[in-house]
Amino acid sequence: MALRLLKVPSLATAVLASSGFYLYNRRLDFNDLSLIRFGRAAATTAVISYDYLTAFKHVEYGTEEYRALKSKVHRRSAERLRDLCCANRGTFIKVGQHLGALDYLLPEEYTSTLKVLHSRAPQSSMEEIVQVIREDFGKELSELFVLFEETPQGAASLAQVHKAVLHDGRTVAVKVQHPKVQRQSSKDILVMEVPMIHWDLSTKRVLTMEFAEGGQVNDREYMKTHGINVNEISENLGKMYSEMIFIHGFVHCDPHPGNVLVRKCQKSKKTEIILLDHGLYQVLQPDFRINYCQLWQALIHQDMSGVEHYSRKLGAGDLYPLFACVLTARSWAAINSGISSVPVTLSEDVEIRTNAAVYLPQINDLLNKVPRQMLLLLKTNDLLRGIETTLQTRASSSSFINMSRCCIRALARHKRSKIQSSRRRLQITLTESFNLWRLSMYELFLWLKGSLLGQGVSTLLAFLH
């Protein structure tokens, strides 16, 4: 029984380690963290560990009483983590947001408790917001806006967003930095197409931009109400991130549900995905990107020698099986059988959750081996898998087909850039076209198979009735 109990507190620790909690703090300069914040974090970790170690001493393992008590311990531990994140703010809220999106890995008690940090992080008071605007613009709120909603649309780790109306009638989103954010946390804001920035009403601490309507990407009820297909959203999200990573070599590294909105365009009636908060991007080195691309191709095509080869090139060493499991959020047995053809099962999910605790030392070792840019990709993968799990679209065939299509294009482009011969470049292009055509045919086959199966089921149901 003691051995079993030792694994229980390890779950929270393992998740924190695998999500980069230790790495976040290790890479920060100690001067960035006050003694109070550091002590608060240490105390919370100690209390959670002690709770897990002592709560089950007089309860028999596997009983109904044990399961009920475990749920209570999970819940109060998650609440302690949430309170720690809210108290320490900054990086701690980023970690809490990440943990709240790991539906495929963490118990429900953790994710449901920490999900509040996606859009309802600790807020600054209206007086503080007014003071920031007064200091930065030298004007009162009424001089800049005809309407400024006091309740924020959302509050994040560094800032909060208010809906407002300009004097010319345009509705805008005003993002105001929390007044206590440390100077060294301030970074240049990356400007991207959508939203439009109102530069005359923006400063280093206030950002006024186009207001984007929409529901969070994990809000199934919103999608149902607005006629949005969850499978289409999941597929397009996968396409978008595959294009970013494999083709263009950069990635938006903070896709937690509070930063990804979905909506149906009123004009075209097409479904749109909106990325918010462009403060955290990773630019991938060319060699790293190509090796990462080759690794995913090997994983999709069940090429185990390729999985080992490219995992080692990416720094995993002898831990390449664990690396493949962490990257895909699949078991080693599923990887050997082919992740593109073997669906995720409940027993596999249980195995993954259990192993997150059992393999804590190896996970920590792996995270210290791989290149630094891999850490943000792993964080991004975790968040995307969490969204897929919430939407119940995880590990669909179409997601692997879209990923493979981007890998084919990226590798062909890379090969052409290394070749001077026009004839050889043409050969590469023709091979690329053939492989893309073959993928499209396979996709068509799966669609026809699904349609025929659906017709067969309908016919059978009609016959039975």
Coordinates of C-alpha atoms in Angstrom, one line a residue:
M1 CA 0.0 0.0 0.0
A2 CA 2.9 2.4 0.7
L3 CA 4.2 1.9 -2.8
R4 CA 0.8 2.8 -4.2
L5 CA 0.6 5.9 -2.1
L6 CA 4.0 7.1 -3.2
K7 CA 2.7 7.2 -6.8
V8 CA -0.3 9.4 -5.9
P9 CA 1.6 12.6 -4.8
S10 CA 3.9 12.1 -7.7
L11 CA 1.1 12.7 -10.2
A12 CA 0.9 16.4 -9.4
T13 CA 4.7 16.6 -9.3
A14 CA 5.0 14.7 -12.6
V15 CA 2.6 16.9 -14.4
L16 CA 4.3 20.1 -13.1
A17 CA 7.6 18.7 -14.3
S18 CA 6.4 17.5 -17.7
S19 CA 4.6 20.7 -18.4
G20 CA 7.8 22.7 -17.8
F21 CA 7.1 24.0 -14.3
Y22 CA 10.6 23.4 -13.0
L23 CA 12.1 24.5 -16.3
Y24 CA 10.2 27.8 -16.3
N25 CA 11.6 28.6 -12.8
R26 CA 15.0 27.2 -13.5
R27 CA 15.4 29.5 -16.5
L28 CA 14.3 32.6 -14.7
D29 CA 16.9 34.7 -12.9
F30 CA 16.3 34.3 -9.1
N31 CA 16.0 38.1 -8.8
D32 CA 12.9 37.9 -10.9
L33 CA 11.1 36.1 -8.1
S34 CA 10.7 37.7 -4.7
L35 CA 11.4 35.7 -1.6
I36 CA 7.7 35.8 -0.7
R37 CA 6.6 34.3 -4.0
F38 CA 9.3 31.7 -3.9
G39 CA 8.4 30.7 -0.3
R40 CA 4.7 30.7 -1.2
A41 CA 5.4 28.2 -4.1
A42 CA 7.5 26.0 -1.9
A43 CA 4.9 26.0 0.9
T44 CA 2.1 25.1 -1.5
T45 CA 4.1 22.2 -3.0
A46 CA 4.9 20.9 0.5
V47 CA 1.2 21.1 1.7
I48 CA 0.0 19.2 -1.5
S49 CA 2.6 16.5 -1.1
Y50 CA 1.8 16.1 2.7
D51 CA -1.9 15.9 1.9
Y52 CA -1.4 13.1 -0.6
L53 CA 1.0 11.2 1.7
T54 CA -1.2 11.2 4.8
A55 CA -4.8 11.3 3.5
F56 CA -5.1 7.6 2.6
K57 CA -3.4 6.0 5.6
H58 CA -6.5 4.5 7.0
V59 CA -8.4 3.9 3.8
E60 CA -8.2 0.6 1.9
Y61 CA -6.9 1.0 -1.7
G62 CA -9.4 0.5 -4.5
T63 CA -12.6 0.9 -2.4
E64 CA -15.4 3.3 -3.0
E65 CA -14.3 5.3 0.0
Y66 CA -10.8 5.5 -1.4
R67 CA -12.0 6.7 -4.8
A68 CA -14.2 9.4 -3.2
L69 CA -11.4 10.5 -0.9
K70 CA -9.0 10.7 -3.9
S71 CA -11.3 13.0 -5.7
K72 CA -11.5 15.3 -2.7
V73 CA -7.7 15.4 -2.4
H74 CA -7.4 16.1 -6.1
R75 CA -9.9 18.9 -5.8
R76 CA -8.3 20.7 -2.8
S77 CA -4.8 20.2 -4.3
A78 CA -6.0 21.8 -7.5
E79 CA -7.6 24.7 -5.6
R80 CA -4.3 25.2 -3.8
L81 CA -2.4 25.3 -7.1
R82 CA -5.0 27.8 -8.5
D83 CA -4.7 30.0 -5.4
L84 CA -0.9 29.9 -5.7
C85 CA -1.1 31.0 -9.4
C86 CA -3.5 33.8 -8.6
A87 CA -1.3 35.0 -5.7
N88 CA 2.0 34.9 -7.6
R89 CA 0.6 35.9 -11.0
G90 CA 2.9 36.3 -14.0
T91 CA 4.6 33.1 -15.0
F92 CA 2.7 31.1 -12.4
I93 CA -0.6 31.9 -14.2
K94 CA 1.0 30.8 -17.5
V95 CA 1.8 27.4 -15.9
G96 CA -1.7 27.2 -14.4
Q97 CA -3.3 27.9 -17.8
H98 CA -1.2 25.1 -19.3
L99 CA -2.2 22.6 -16.6
G100 CA -5.9 23.6 -17.0
A101 CA -5.8 22.5 -20.7
L102 CA -4.3 19.0 -20.1
D103 CA -7.7 17.2 -20.2
Y104 CA -6.0 14.1 -21.7
L105 CA -3.5 13.8 -18.8
L106 CA -4.8 15.3 -15.6
P107 CA -7.8 14.3 -13.5
E108 CA -10.9 16.3 -14.1
E109 CA -10.7 17.9 -10.6
Y110 CA -7.5 19.6 -11.7
T111 CA -8.5 20.8 -15.2
S112 CA -12.0 22.0 -14.2
T113 CA -10.5 24.0 -11.3
L114 CA -7.5 25.5 -13.2
K115 CA -9.5 26.3 -16.4
V116 CA -10.7 29.5 -14.7
L117 CA -7.2 30.9 -15.4
H118 CA -7.8 30.8 -19.1
S119 CA -9.9 33.9 -19.2
R120 CA -10.6 34.8 -15.5
A121 CA -7.2 35.3 -14.0
P122 CA -6.8 37.8 -11.2
Q123 CA -8.1 41.2 -12.2
S124 CA -6.8 44.7 -11.6
S125 CA -9.4 47.1 -10.1
M126 CA -11.1 49.8 -12.3
E127 CA -9.2 52.4 -10.3
E128 CA -5.9 50.8 -11.3
I129 CA -6.9 50.6 -15.0
V130 CA -8.0 54.2 -15.0
Q131 CA -4.7 55.2 -13.4
V132 CA -2.6 53.3 -16.1
I133 CA -4.6 55.0 -18.9
R134 CA -4.3 58.4 -17.2
E135 CA -0.5 58.0 -16.8
D136 CA 0.1 56.8 -20.3
F137 CA -2.3 59.2 -22.2
G138 CA -2.5 62.1 -19.9
K139 CA -6.3 62.1 -20.4
E140 CA -9.4 60.9 -18.6
L141 CA -11.2 57.8 -19.8
S142 CA -14.2 59.8 -21.0
E143 CA -12.0 61.8 -23.3
L144 CA -10.9 58.7 -25.1
F145 CA -14.0 56.5 -25.1
V146 CA -17.7 57.1 -25.1
L147 CA -18.2 53.8 -23.4
F148 CA -15.8 51.6 -21.4
E149 CA -17.1 48.4 -19.8
E150 CA -15.8 48.1 -16.2
T151 CA -16.1 44.3 -16.2
P152 CA -13.2 42.9 -18.3
Q153 CA -13.9 40.5 -21.1
G154 CA -10.9 38.4 -19.8
A155 CA -8.0 38.7 -17.5
A156 CA -4.6 37.1 -18.2
S157 CA -1.2 36.9 -16.6
L158 CA 0.1 40.2 -17.8
A159 CA -3.0 42.2 -18.8
Q160 CA -6.8 42.3 -19.0
V161 CA -9.1 43.2 -21.8
H162 CA -12.1 45.7 -21.7
K163 CA -14.7 46.2 -24.4
A164 CA -15.0 49.9 -25.3
V165 CA -16.6 52.2 -27.9
L166 CA -14.7 55.1 -29.5
H167 CA -16.2 58.5 -30.1
D168 CA -16.7 57.6 -33.8
G169 CA -18.8 54.6 -32.8
R170 CA -16.3 51.8 -33.5
T171 CA -16.2 49.0 -30.9
V172 CA -12.7 48.1 -29.7
A173 CA -10.9 45.8 -27.3
V174 CA -8.6 47.7 -24.9
K175 CA -5.8 45.6 -23.4
V176 CA -4.3 47.2 -20.3
Q177 CA -1.2 45.9 -18.6
H178 CA -1.6 45.1 -14.9
P179 CA 0.1 48.0 -13.0
K180 CA 2.3 45.6 -11.0
V181 CA 3.8 43.8 -13.9
Q182 CA 7.6 44.0 -13.6
R183 CA 9.5 46.1 -16.2
Q184 CA 11.5 43.1 -17.3
S185 CA 8.3 41.3 -18.2
S186 CA 7.4 43.9 -20.8
K187 CA 8.1 42.8 -24.3
D188 CA 7.5 44.3 -27.7
I189 CA 4.0 43.5 -29.0
L190 CA 4.0 41.4 -32.2
V191 CA 1.6 42.9 -34.7
M192 CA -0.3 40.4 -36.9
E193 CA -3.2 40.7 -39.4
V194 CA -6.4 40.6 -37.4
P195 CA -6.8 42.5 -35.2
M196 CA -6.3 46.1 -36.4
I197 CA -4.3 48.2 -33.9
H198 CA -5.5 51.7 -33.0
W199 CA -2.0 53.2 -32.5
D200 CA -3.2 56.6 -31.4
L201 CA -4.8 54.9 -28.4
S202 CA -2.0 52.5 -27.6
T203 CA 1.1 52.9 -25.5
K204 CA 3.6 50.5 -23.9
R205 CA 1.0 49.4 -21.4
V206 CA -2.3 49.9 -23.2
L207 CA -3.2 48.2 -26.5
T208 CA -6.4 49.2 -28.2
M209 CA -7.4 47.0 -31.1
E210 CA -10.3 45.6 -33.2
F211 CA -12.8 43.7 -31.0
A212 CA -13.2 40.1 -32.1
E213 CA -16.4 38.3 -31.3
G214 CA -16.4 34.5 -30.8
G215 CA -16.5 31.6 -28.4
Q216 CA -13.7 29.8 -26.8
V217 CA -12.4 26.8 -28.8
N218 CA -13.4 24.3 -26.1
D219 CA -16.9 25.7 -25.7
R220 CA -19.0 22.9 -27.4
E221 CA -22.2 24.5 -26.3
Y222 CA -21.3 27.7 -28.1
M223 CA -20.5 25.8 -31.3
K224 CA -23.7 23.9 -31.1
T225 CA -25.8 27.1 -30.6
H226 CA -24.0 28.8 -33.6
G227 CA -24.0 25.8 -35.9
I228 CA -20.2 25.2 -35.8
N229 CA -18.9 21.8 -36.6
V230 CA -16.4 20.7 -33.9
N231 CA -14.7 18.3 -36.3
E232 CA -14.2 21.1 -38.8
I233 CA -12.7 23.3 -36.0
S234 CA -10.4 20.5 -34.8
E235 CA -9.2 19.8 -38.4
N236 CA -8.6 23.4 -39.3
L237 CA -6.8 24.0 -36.0
G238 CA -4.5 21.1 -36.8
K239 CA -4.0 22.4 -40.4
M240 CA -3.1 25.9 -39.1
Y241 CA -0.5 24.7 -36.6
S242 CA 1.0 22.2 -39.1
E243 CA 1.4 25.0 -41.6
M244 CA 3.1 27.2 -39.0
I245 CA 5.5 24.6 -37.7
F246 CA 6.4 22.5 -40.8
I247 CA 6.1 25.0 -43.6
H248 CA 6.9 28.4 -42.1
G249 CA 9.1 27.4 -39.2
F250 CA 7.4 29.3 -36.4
V251 CA 4.6 28.6 -33.9
H252 CA 2.2 30.5 -31.7
C253 CA 3.1 28.8 -28.4
D254 CA 0.2 29.8 -26.2
P255 CA -2.9 28.1 -27.7
H256 CA -4.8 27.6 -24.4
P257 CA -8.6 28.0 -24.9
G258 CA -8.7 31.6 -23.7
N259 CA -6.4 32.5 -26.6
V260 CA -8.3 30.7 -29.4
L261 CA -11.7 31.9 -30.5
V262 CA -14.1 30.4 -33.0
R263 CA -17.0 32.1 -34.9
K264 CA -19.0 31.8 -38.0
C265 CA -18.5 34.7 -40.5
Q266 CA -21.7 36.6 -41.0
K267 CA -20.9 37.3 -44.7
S268 CA -19.3 34.1 -46.0
K269 CA -20.9 31.8 -43.4
K270 CA -17.5 30.1 -43.1
T271 CA -16.1 29.0 -39.8
E272 CA -13.2 31.1 -38.6
I273 CA -10.5 30.5 -36.0
I274 CA -9.0 33.6 -34.2
L275 CA -5.7 33.5 -32.4
L276 CA -5.3 36.0 -29.6
D277 CA -2.2 37.1 -27.6
H278 CA 0.8 37.1 -29.9
G279 CA 3.4 37.6 -27.3
L280 CA 4.9 34.1 -27.3
Y281 CA 6.2 32.7 -30.5
Q282 CA 9.0 30.2 -31.3
V283 CA 11.1 30.5 -34.5
L284 CA 12.4 27.1 -35.4
Q285 CA 16.0 26.6 -36.7
P286 CA 15.9 25.1 -40.2
D287 CA 17.8 21.9 -39.3
F288 CA 15.6 21.4 -36.2
R289 CA 12.5 22.0 -38.2
I290 CA 13.4 19.4 -40.9
N291 CA 14.4 16.8 -38.3
Y292 CA 11.2 17.4 -36.5
C293 CA 9.3 17.1 -39.7
Q294 CA 11.1 13.8 -40.5
L295 CA 10.3 12.5 -37.1
W296 CA 6.5 13.1 -37.5
Q297 CA 6.6 11.4 -40.9
A298 CA 8.3 8.4 -39.3
L299 CA 5.6 8.3 -36.5
I300 CA 2.7 8.6 -38.9
H301 CA 4.2 5.9 -41.2
Q302 CA 5.1 3.5 -38.4
D303 CA 8.8 3.7 -39.4
M304 CA 10.3 2.7 -36.0
S305 CA 13.9 3.0 -37.2
G306 CA 13.1 6.5 -38.4
V307 CA 11.5 7.3 -35.1
E308 CA 14.7 6.3 -33.3
H309 CA 17.0 8.0 -35.8
Y310 CA 15.3 11.4 -35.8
S311 CA 14.5 11.4 -32.0
R312 CA 18.2 10.9 -31.4
K313 CA 19.0 13.8 -33.8
L314 CA 16.7 16.0 -31.7
G315 CA 18.6 15.2 -28.5
A316 CA 16.4 12.4 -27.0
G317 CA 19.3 9.8 -27.0
D318 CA 18.3 6.5 -25.5
L319 CA 15.1 8.0 -24.2
Y320 CA 13.7 8.1 -27.7
P321 CA 10.7 5.8 -26.8
L322 CA 9.7 8.1 -24.0
F323 CA 10.2 11.1 -26.3
A324 CA 7.9 9.6 -28.9
C325 CA 5.2 9.0 -26.2
V326 CA 5.5 12.5 -24.8
L327 CA 5.3 14.1 -28.3
T328 CA 2.3 12.1 -29.5
A329 CA 0.5 11.6 -26.1
R330 CA 0.2 8.0 -27.1
S331 CA 1.5 4.8 -25.5
W332 CA 4.6 3.0 -26.9
A333 CA 2.3 0.1 -27.9
A334 CA 0.1 2.4 -30.0
I335 CA 3.2 4.0 -31.6
N336 CA 4.5 0.6 -32.7
S337 CA 1.0 -0.3 -34.0
G338 CA 0.7 3.0 -35.9
I339 CA -0.8 6.1 -34.4
S340 CA -2.6 7.0 -37.6
S341 CA -4.5 3.8 -37.6
V342 CA -5.0 2.9 -33.9
P343 CA -7.7 5.0 -32.1
V344 CA -7.2 6.2 -28.6
T345 CA -8.8 3.9 -26.0
L346 CA -9.8 4.4 -22.4
S347 CA -7.2 1.9 -21.2
E348 CA -4.5 3.7 -23.1
D349 CA -5.5 7.0 -21.5
V350 CA -5.3 5.4 -18.1
E351 CA -1.9 4.0 -19.0
I352 CA -0.6 7.5 -20.0
R353 CA -1.9 9.1 -16.8
T354 CA -0.3 6.4 -14.7
N355 CA 3.1 6.6 -16.5
A356 CA 3.2 10.4 -16.1
A357 CA 3.9 9.7 -12.4
V358 CA 5.9 6.5 -12.8
Y359 CA 8.4 7.9 -15.3
L360 CA 8.9 11.3 -13.6
P361 CA 12.8 11.0 -13.3
Q362 CA 13.1 10.0 -17.0
I363 CA 10.7 12.8 -18.1
N364 CA 12.8 15.3 -16.2
D365 CA 16.0 13.9 -17.8
L366 CA 14.4 14.0 -21.2
L367 CA 13.3 17.6 -20.8
N368 CA 16.9 18.6 -19.9
K369 CA 18.3 16.8 -23.0
V370 CA 16.2 18.2 -25.9
P371 CA 16.8 21.6 -27.5
R372 CA 15.2 24.6 -25.7
Q373 CA 12.9 25.3 -28.6
M374 CA 11.5 21.8 -28.2
L375 CA 10.1 22.7 -24.8
L376 CA 7.7 25.3 -26.3
L377 CA 6.7 22.8 -29.0
L378 CA 5.9 20.2 -26.3
K379 CA 3.9 22.8 -24.4
T380 CA 2.0 23.7 -27.6
N381 CA 1.4 20.0 -28.4
D382 CA 0.0 19.5 -24.9
L383 CA -2.4 22.3 -25.2
L384 CA -3.6 21.2 -28.7
R385 CA -4.1 17.6 -27.4
G386 CA -6.1 19.0 -24.6
I387 CA -8.4 21.0 -27.0
E388 CA -8.9 17.8 -29.1
T389 CA -9.8 15.8 -26.0
T390 CA -12.4 18.4 -24.9
L391 CA -13.9 18.5 -28.4
Q392 CA -13.7 14.7 -28.5
T393 CA -11.9 14.8 -31.9
R394 CA -8.6 13.4 -30.7
A395 CA -6.3 11.4 -33.0
S396 CA -8.6 11.5 -36.1
S397 CA -7.3 10.2 -39.4
S398 CA -7.8 13.6 -41.0
S399 CA -5.4 15.3 -38.5
F400 CA -2.6 12.9 -39.4
I401 CA -3.3 13.3 -43.2
N402 CA -3.1 17.1 -42.9
M403 CA 0.1 16.9 -40.9
S404 CA 1.6 14.5 -43.4
R405 CA 0.6 16.7 -46.2
C406 CA 2.5 19.7 -44.6
C407 CA 5.5 17.5 -43.9
I408 CA 5.7 16.4 -47.6
R409 CA 5.5 20.0 -48.8
A410 CA 8.2 21.1 -46.2
L411 CA 10.6 18.4 -47.1
A412 CA 10.2 18.9 -50.9
R413 CA 10.8 22.7 -50.4
H414 CA 13.9 21.9 -48.3
K415 CA 15.3 19.5 -50.9
R416 CA 14.7 22.0 -53.8
S417 CA 16.6 24.7 -51.8
K418 CA 19.7 22.4 -51.8
I419 CA 19.7 21.5 -55.5
Q420 CA 20.9 23.6 -58.4
S421 CA 19.9 21.2 -61.2
S422 CA 16.7 22.1 -62.9
R423 CA 16.1 18.5 -63.8
R424 CA 16.5 17.3 -60.2
R425 CA 14.3 20.1 -58.9
L426 CA 11.6 19.0 -61.4
Q427 CA 11.9 15.4 -60.2
I428 CA 11.4 16.5 -56.6
T429 CA 8.4 18.6 -57.5
L430 CA 6.8 15.7 -59.4
T431 CA 7.5 13.3 -56.5
E432 CA 5.9 15.8 -54.2
S433 CA 2.8 16.1 -56.4
F434 CA 2.5 12.4 -56.6
N435 CA 2.8 11.9 -52.8
L436 CA 0.2 14.6 -52.2
W437 CA -2.1 13.1 -54.8
R438 CA -1.7 9.7 -53.1
L439 CA -2.7 11.2 -49.8
S440 CA -5.7 12.8 -51.4
M441 CA -6.8 9.5 -52.8
Y442 CA -6.4 7.8 -49.4
E443 CA -8.5 10.6 -47.8
L444 CA -11.2 10.1 -50.5
F445 CA -11.1 6.3 -49.8
L446 CA -11.6 7.0 -46.0
W447 CA -14.5 9.3 -46.8
L448 CA -16.2 6.8 -49.2
K449 CA -15.7 4.1 -46.6
G450 CA -17.3 6.2 -43.9
S451 CA -20.2 7.2 -46.2
L452 CA -20.9 3.6 -47.2
L453 CA -20.7 2.5 -43.6
G454 CA -23.1 5.2 -42.6
Q455 CA -25.5 4.2 -45.4
G456 CA -25.2 0.6 -44.3
V457 CA -26.0 1.5 -40.7
S458 CA -29.0 3.6 -41.8
T459 CA -30.3 0.7 -43.9
L460 CA -29.9 -1.8 -41.1
L461 CA -31.7 0.5 -38.7
A462 CA -34.5 1.0 -41.2
F463 CA -34.8 -2.8 -41.6
L464 CA -34.8 -3.4 -37.8
H465 CA -37.6 -0.9 -37.4

